[in-house]
Amino acid sequence: MAALQRLHVMSDIHIDYLENRELVSALSASEYQQDTLILAGDVTDDLALLETCLAGLVGCFRHLVFVPGNHELWVKRSDHRDSLEKFRDILALCESLGVVTEPLKIGGKQAVWIVPLFSWYHTSEHPEDSLYLDKKAPRDKTFDMWSDFFITQWPESVKDDICRYFLEQNQPRLSRHYDAPVVSVTHFLPRQELMLSTPEERENSELTFRDLHPEFNFSQVAGSWGIDRQVRQLESRVHVYGHQHRNRCRQIEGITYLSHSMGYPRERKLGLVSQACTTPLQIWSDANGFLV
């Protein structure tokens, strides 16, 4: 009898924090040997530390599927000329370690396809695809506060629309035929609704919903509607994303959108991220199908 296969998700593990690094290092080396982990970006901007972490997770899981986040493309602690060069080197590193960055089919009769998609975000400077929401703060300090604007560097060929560049890299993946349900993956958000907590979530959650930085408008740097167009072109059953550090599981127009971010230690201490998010979340098995 074939061993049971399961699919787990996780993102934003931020192992530059010792507490997070220890949590990731403590994952069982035996429990997940037949399983697949989707890691939806924001591990670290330190390439040596990224290699160590990915290599360790490869040893824990049958398959490790990874998409880079914005932190991976920071070049402050890097000798790379720009963030695009670093992005390409990260893909080469993944290939050398056996980390999956291409579509992958897992399971038997109840198989699923995992389709990683590269992404970035559109700010309000690209209103046709931006997820911008007007917070009506006295002054939007987002462009003064957001690290990406200072410690990423982009070649002239892509800097006017970084998100469009990454979405264009996905075109070969969109044109393929997938003969089983699709789980697509990005780091960035595909829809505005995912940024907003619902009244039901507020009522039923033990977490404390609060805005620690009212003059920072996350929607400026959240993602793009262009991501959702690609998700729907794939006819995804589930879409996994990260970046927000506010976890959601919502069904919208036939697709389940799911985030399971570990987040920063301070966010967990304050109750902004659940302690349950310090371990991977199972979303599928070839015995029972989807669990979300």
Tab-separated table of C-alpha atoms in Angstrom:
chain	number	residue	atom	x	y	z
A	1	MET	CA	0.000	0.000	0.000
A	2	ALA	CA	1.331	3.433	-0.953
A	3	ALA	CA	2.165	5.732	1.923
A	4	LEU	CA	-0.308	8.499	2.703
A	5	GLN	CA	0.662	11.833	1.208
A	6	ARG	CA	-0.359	15.155	2.763
A	7	LEU	CA	-0.015	18.780	1.705
A	8	HIS	CA	0.900	21.489	4.221
A	9	VAL	CA	1.315	25.250	3.909
A	10	MET	CA	3.288	27.926	5.686
A	11	SER	CA	4.693	31.385	4.942
A	12	ASP	CA	6.500	34.365	6.430
A	13	ILE	CA	8.657	32.333	8.775
A	14	HIS	CA	11.217	35.195	9.081
A	15	ILE	CA	14.089	33.174	10.455
A	16	ASP	CA	16.194	36.285	11.059
A	17	TYR	CA	14.383	36.163	14.400
A	18	LEU	CA	16.033	33.519	16.585
A	19	GLU	CA	12.687	32.417	18.047
A	20	ASN	CA	11.322	31.716	14.562
A	21	ARG	CA	14.501	29.985	13.459
A	22	GLU	CA	14.319	27.674	16.454
A	23	LEU	CA	10.653	26.871	15.733
A	24	VAL	CA	11.461	25.928	12.142
A	25	SER	CA	14.509	23.905	13.200
A	26	ALA	CA	12.329	22.003	15.675
A	27	LEU	CA	10.011	20.626	12.976
A	28	SER	CA	9.999	16.835	13.003
A	29	ALA	CA	12.527	15.162	10.730
A	30	SER	CA	10.341	12.039	10.499
A	31	GLU	CA	6.666	13.091	10.650
A	32	TYR	CA	6.521	14.689	7.197
A	33	GLN	CA	8.703	12.370	5.126
A	34	GLN	CA	5.873	11.510	2.681
A	35	ASP	CA	4.446	15.038	2.672
A	36	THR	CA	4.768	18.256	0.694
A	37	LEU	CA	5.237	21.710	2.198
A	38	ILE	CA	4.311	24.911	0.381
A	39	LEU	CA	6.468	27.745	1.712
A	40	ALA	CA	4.983	30.979	0.375
A	41	GLY	CA	7.898	33.362	0.786
A	42	ASP	CA	9.599	35.639	3.306
A	43	VAL	CA	12.119	33.324	4.874
A	44	THR	CA	15.076	35.730	5.007
A	45	ASP	CA	17.031	38.160	2.856
A	46	ASP	CA	20.304	36.500	3.932
A	47	LEU	CA	21.175	34.083	1.119
A	48	ALA	CA	23.392	31.846	3.278
A	49	LEU	CA	20.687	31.585	5.939
A	50	LEU	CA	18.091	30.917	3.245
A	51	GLU	CA	20.185	28.047	1.912
A	52	THR	CA	20.553	26.536	5.373
A	53	CYS	CA	16.821	26.763	6.053
A	54	LEU	CA	15.702	25.369	2.707
A	55	ALA	CA	18.204	22.522	2.911
A	56	GLY	CA	16.901	21.623	6.366
A	57	LEU	CA	13.284	21.596	5.188
A	58	VAL	CA	14.178	19.502	2.149
A	59	GLY	CA	15.372	16.889	4.617
A	60	CYS	CA	12.058	16.972	6.496
A	61	PHE	CA	9.622	16.795	3.550
A	62	ARG	CA	9.240	14.687	0.436
A	63	HIS	CA	8.761	17.901	-1.554
A	64	LEU	CA	9.376	21.531	-0.643
A	65	VAL	CA	7.638	24.075	-2.911
A	66	PHE	CA	8.872	27.658	-2.596
A	67	VAL	CA	8.116	31.099	-4.021
A	68	PRO	CA	10.299	34.069	-3.014
A	69	GLY	CA	8.760	36.971	-1.133
A	70	ASN	CA	9.828	40.584	-0.970
A	71	HIS	CA	12.341	39.981	1.830
A	72	GLU	CA	14.256	37.481	-0.299
A	73	LEU	CA	14.838	40.195	-2.896
A	74	TRP	CA	16.330	42.781	-0.555
A	75	VAL	CA	19.943	43.493	-1.563
A	76	LYS	CA	21.157	45.406	1.511
A	77	ARG	CA	23.088	42.364	2.765
A	78	SER	CA	23.995	41.127	-0.691
A	79	ASP	CA	26.648	41.522	-3.361
A	80	HIS	CA	24.031	41.324	-6.109
A	81	ARG	CA	23.793	44.207	-8.560
A	82	ASP	CA	20.031	44.276	-8.250
A	83	SER	CA	17.026	42.336	-6.954
A	84	LEU	CA	16.333	40.663	-10.277
A	85	GLU	CA	19.809	39.155	-10.335
A	86	LYS	CA	19.249	37.933	-6.782
A	87	PHE	CA	15.859	36.461	-7.767
A	88	ARG	CA	17.535	34.413	-10.495
A	89	ASP	CA	20.235	33.241	-8.120
A	90	ILE	CA	17.575	32.145	-5.617
A	91	LEU	CA	15.906	30.034	-8.314
A	92	ALA	CA	19.285	28.492	-9.141
A	93	LEU	CA	19.875	27.805	-5.445
A	94	CYS	CA	16.476	26.106	-5.199
A	95	GLU	CA	17.275	23.900	-8.180
A	96	SER	CA	20.593	22.857	-6.641
A	97	LEU	CA	18.893	21.935	-3.345
A	98	GLY	CA	15.938	20.094	-4.886
A	99	VAL	CA	13.469	22.805	-3.865
A	100	VAL	CA	10.504	22.942	-6.259
A	101	THR	CA	9.711	26.243	-8.003
A	102	GLU	CA	7.887	24.727	-11.008
A	103	PRO	CA	4.421	23.087	-11.164
A	104	LEU	CA	4.344	19.792	-9.274
A	105	LYS	CA	1.779	16.987	-9.211
A	106	ILE	CA	1.425	14.984	-6.001
A	107	GLY	CA	-0.839	12.166	-4.826
A	108	GLY	CA	-2.408	9.144	-6.463
A	109	LYS	CA	-6.045	8.869	-7.481
A	110	GLN	CA	-6.821	12.053	-5.520
A	111	ALA	CA	-3.919	13.976	-7.021
A	112	VAL	CA	-3.443	17.737	-6.979
A	113	TRP	CA	-1.236	20.098	-8.925
A	114	ILE	CA	0.743	22.742	-7.050
A	115	VAL	CA	1.447	25.736	-9.285
A	116	PRO	CA	3.862	28.336	-7.889
A	117	LEU	CA	3.378	31.825	-9.358
A	118	PHE	CA	5.841	34.689	-9.118
A	119	SER	CA	4.420	38.028	-8.016
A	120	TRP	CA	4.961	41.511	-6.634
A	121	TYR	CA	2.536	44.347	-5.872
A	122	HIS	CA	0.974	47.307	-7.605
A	123	THR	CA	0.810	50.540	-5.607
A	124	SER	CA	-1.785	53.247	-6.189
A	125	GLU	CA	0.500	54.479	-8.973
A	126	HIS	CA	-0.989	51.607	-11.010
A	127	PRO	CA	-4.683	52.091	-10.147
A	128	GLU	CA	-5.976	49.573	-12.682
A	129	ASP	CA	-4.479	46.656	-10.712
A	130	SER	CA	-3.627	48.082	-7.280
A	131	LEU	CA	-5.342	46.675	-4.191
A	132	TYR	CA	-5.218	50.164	-2.684
A	133	LEU	CA	-7.791	50.995	-0.011
A	134	ASP	CA	-8.128	54.529	1.302
A	135	LYS	CA	-7.559	54.349	5.056
A	136	LYS	CA	-8.236	58.086	5.440
A	137	ALA	CA	-5.249	58.488	7.754
A	138	PRO	CA	-4.054	62.076	8.312
A	139	ARG	CA	-1.048	61.287	6.130
A	140	ASP	CA	-0.073	58.123	4.338
A	141	LYS	CA	3.535	57.491	5.379
A	142	THR	CA	3.752	54.156	3.563
A	143	PHE	CA	6.325	55.318	1.049
A	144	ASP	CA	8.516	56.641	3.874
A	145	MET	CA	8.244	53.496	5.995
A	146	TRP	CA	8.234	50.518	3.629
A	147	SER	CA	11.657	48.838	3.426
A	148	ASP	CA	11.247	47.576	-0.143
A	149	PHE	CA	11.463	51.132	-1.447
A	150	PHE	CA	14.962	51.486	0.033
A	151	ILE	CA	16.623	48.059	0.019
A	152	THR	CA	15.508	46.543	-3.255
A	153	GLN	CA	17.101	47.642	-6.503
A	154	TRP	CA	15.671	47.024	-9.971
A	155	PRO	CA	17.092	47.309	-13.473
A	156	GLU	CA	15.617	50.009	-15.688
A	157	SER	CA	13.905	47.374	-17.838
A	158	VAL	CA	11.485	46.367	-15.049
A	159	LYS	CA	11.453	49.153	-12.432
A	160	ASP	CA	8.385	50.934	-13.880
A	161	ASP	CA	6.172	47.872	-13.303
A	162	ILE	CA	7.887	45.154	-11.273
A	163	CYS	CA	4.653	43.264	-10.720
A	164	ARG	CA	3.927	43.029	-14.436
A	165	TYR	CA	7.400	41.584	-15.016
A	166	PHE	CA	6.825	38.765	-12.535
A	167	LEU	CA	3.311	38.039	-13.794
A	168	GLU	CA	4.694	37.713	-17.304
A	169	GLN	CA	7.116	35.046	-16.066
A	170	ASN	CA	4.090	32.913	-15.181
A	171	GLN	CA	2.694	32.722	-18.706
A	172	PRO	CA	4.139	29.252	-19.527
A	173	ARG	CA	2.547	27.901	-16.341
A	174	LEU	CA	-0.829	29.367	-17.242
A	175	SER	CA	-0.879	27.744	-20.672
A	176	ARG	CA	-0.253	24.192	-19.404
A	177	HIS	CA	-2.974	21.577	-18.993
A	178	TYR	CA	-3.538	20.362	-15.442
A	179	ASP	CA	-5.393	17.069	-15.095
A	180	ALA	CA	-6.175	17.406	-11.373
A	181	PRO	CA	-7.321	20.212	-9.048
A	182	VAL	CA	-4.873	23.109	-8.804
A	183	VAL	CA	-3.412	24.690	-5.676
A	184	SER	CA	-1.776	27.929	-6.808
A	185	VAL	CA	0.750	29.820	-4.702
A	186	THR	CA	1.980	33.414	-4.525
A	187	HIS	CA	3.621	35.431	-1.809
A	188	PHE	CA	1.497	38.514	-2.444
A	189	LEU	CA	-2.258	38.986	-2.088
A	190	PRO	CA	-4.604	38.617	-5.056
A	191	ARG	CA	-7.680	40.486	-3.745
A	192	GLN	CA	-8.676	43.458	-1.611
A	193	GLU	CA	-11.166	41.491	0.507
A	194	LEU	CA	-8.353	39.437	2.015
A	195	MET	CA	-7.005	42.482	3.843
A	196	LEU	CA	-10.216	43.070	5.775
A	197	SER	CA	-11.389	41.101	8.790
A	198	THR	CA	-15.077	40.233	8.712
A	199	PRO	CA	-17.462	40.874	11.635
A	200	GLU	CA	-17.713	37.103	12.099
A	201	GLU	CA	-13.930	36.779	12.366
A	202	ARG	CA	-13.813	39.542	14.933
A	203	GLU	CA	-16.590	37.935	16.981
A	204	ASN	CA	-15.271	34.373	16.884
A	205	SER	CA	-11.542	34.971	17.078
A	206	GLU	CA	-9.437	34.993	20.214
A	207	LEU	CA	-6.988	37.272	18.444
A	208	THR	CA	-6.851	41.003	19.036
A	209	PHE	CA	-7.499	43.037	15.907
A	210	ARG	CA	-5.656	46.322	16.040
A	211	ASP	CA	-3.749	48.661	13.764
A	212	LEU	CA	-0.277	49.211	15.177
A	213	HIS	CA	0.699	51.662	12.426
A	214	PRO	CA	-2.350	53.719	11.415
A	215	GLU	CA	-0.300	55.913	9.079
A	216	PHE	CA	1.025	52.908	7.175
A	217	ASN	CA	-1.340	51.712	4.458
A	218	PHE	CA	-0.551	48.059	3.785
A	219	SER	CA	-2.852	48.019	0.770
A	220	GLN	CA	-0.266	50.101	-1.105
A	221	VAL	CA	2.118	47.147	-1.044
A	222	ALA	CA	-0.227	44.164	-0.668
A	223	GLY	CA	-0.478	42.618	-4.104
A	224	SER	CA	-2.342	42.974	-7.380
A	225	TRP	CA	-5.610	42.120	-9.071
A	226	GLY	CA	-3.373	40.759	-11.820
A	227	ILE	CA	-2.548	37.858	-9.524
A	228	ASP	CA	-6.220	36.980	-9.179
A	229	ARG	CA	-6.696	36.980	-12.952
A	230	GLN	CA	-3.961	34.378	-13.202
A	231	VAL	CA	-5.403	32.339	-10.323
A	232	ARG	CA	-8.752	32.274	-12.107
A	233	GLN	CA	-7.151	31.429	-15.426
A	234	LEU	CA	-5.727	28.359	-13.693
A	235	GLU	CA	-9.179	27.613	-12.215
A	236	SER	CA	-7.484	27.021	-8.877
A	237	ARG	CA	-9.320	25.071	-6.225
A	238	VAL	CA	-7.214	26.711	-3.502
A	239	HIS	CA	-4.905	29.710	-3.632
A	240	VAL	CA	-2.188	29.983	-0.973
A	241	TYR	CA	-0.569	33.340	-0.239
A	242	GLY	CA	1.467	35.055	2.484
A	243	HIS	CA	2.857	38.548	3.104
A	244	GLN	CA	0.062	39.973	5.272
A	245	HIS	CA	0.728	38.280	8.626
A	246	ARG	CA	-3.043	38.287	9.217
A	247	ASN	CA	-4.251	34.820	8.402
A	248	ARG	CA	-7.408	34.080	6.466
A	249	CYS	CA	-9.320	31.186	4.938
A	250	ARG	CA	-12.095	32.449	2.695
A	251	GLN	CA	-14.134	31.163	-0.209
A	252	ILE	CA	-14.678	33.854	-2.832
A	253	GLU	CA	-16.405	33.131	-6.120
A	254	GLY	CA	-15.537	29.439	-6.078
A	255	ILE	CA	-11.932	29.623	-4.864
A	256	THR	CA	-10.594	29.140	-1.331
A	257	TYR	CA	-7.973	31.767	-0.462
A	258	LEU	CA	-5.719	30.703	2.390
A	259	SER	CA	-2.821	32.222	4.322
A	260	HIS	CA	-0.937	30.602	7.198
A	261	SER	CA	1.850	32.993	8.173
A	262	MET	CA	4.097	32.465	11.170
A	263	GLY	CA	4.776	36.188	11.362
A	264	TYR	CA	7.031	38.007	13.815
A	265	PRO	CA	7.401	36.935	17.470
A	266	ARG	CA	5.965	40.286	18.592
A	267	GLU	CA	2.842	39.748	16.472
A	268	ARG	CA	2.243	36.398	18.124
A	269	LYS	CA	2.812	37.875	21.575
A	270	LEU	CA	0.240	40.588	20.875
A	271	GLY	CA	-2.250	38.071	19.508
A	272	LEU	CA	-2.149	39.437	15.955
A	273	VAL	CA	-1.003	36.031	14.729
A	274	SER	CA	-2.099	32.813	16.387
A	275	GLN	CA	0.435	30.567	18.076
A	276	ALA	CA	-1.076	27.769	15.966
A	277	CYS	CA	0.688	29.318	12.988
A	278	THR	CA	4.103	28.273	14.286
A	279	THR	CA	3.690	24.852	12.633
A	280	PRO	CA	2.585	23.906	9.107
A	281	LEU	CA	-1.137	23.678	8.330
A	282	GLN	CA	-2.390	20.573	6.544
A	283	ILE	CA	-4.822	21.429	3.729
A	284	TRP	CA	-5.069	18.152	1.759
A	285	SER	CA	-4.324	14.442	1.818
A	286	ASP	CA	-4.674	11.778	-0.862
A	287	ALA	CA	-6.903	9.860	1.552
A	288	ASN	CA	-9.436	12.596	2.328
A	289	GLY	CA	-8.895	15.259	-0.315
A	290	PHE	CA	-9.100	18.944	0.642
A	291	LEU	CA	-9.533	19.940	4.262
A	292	VAL	CA	-10.262	23.603	3.460
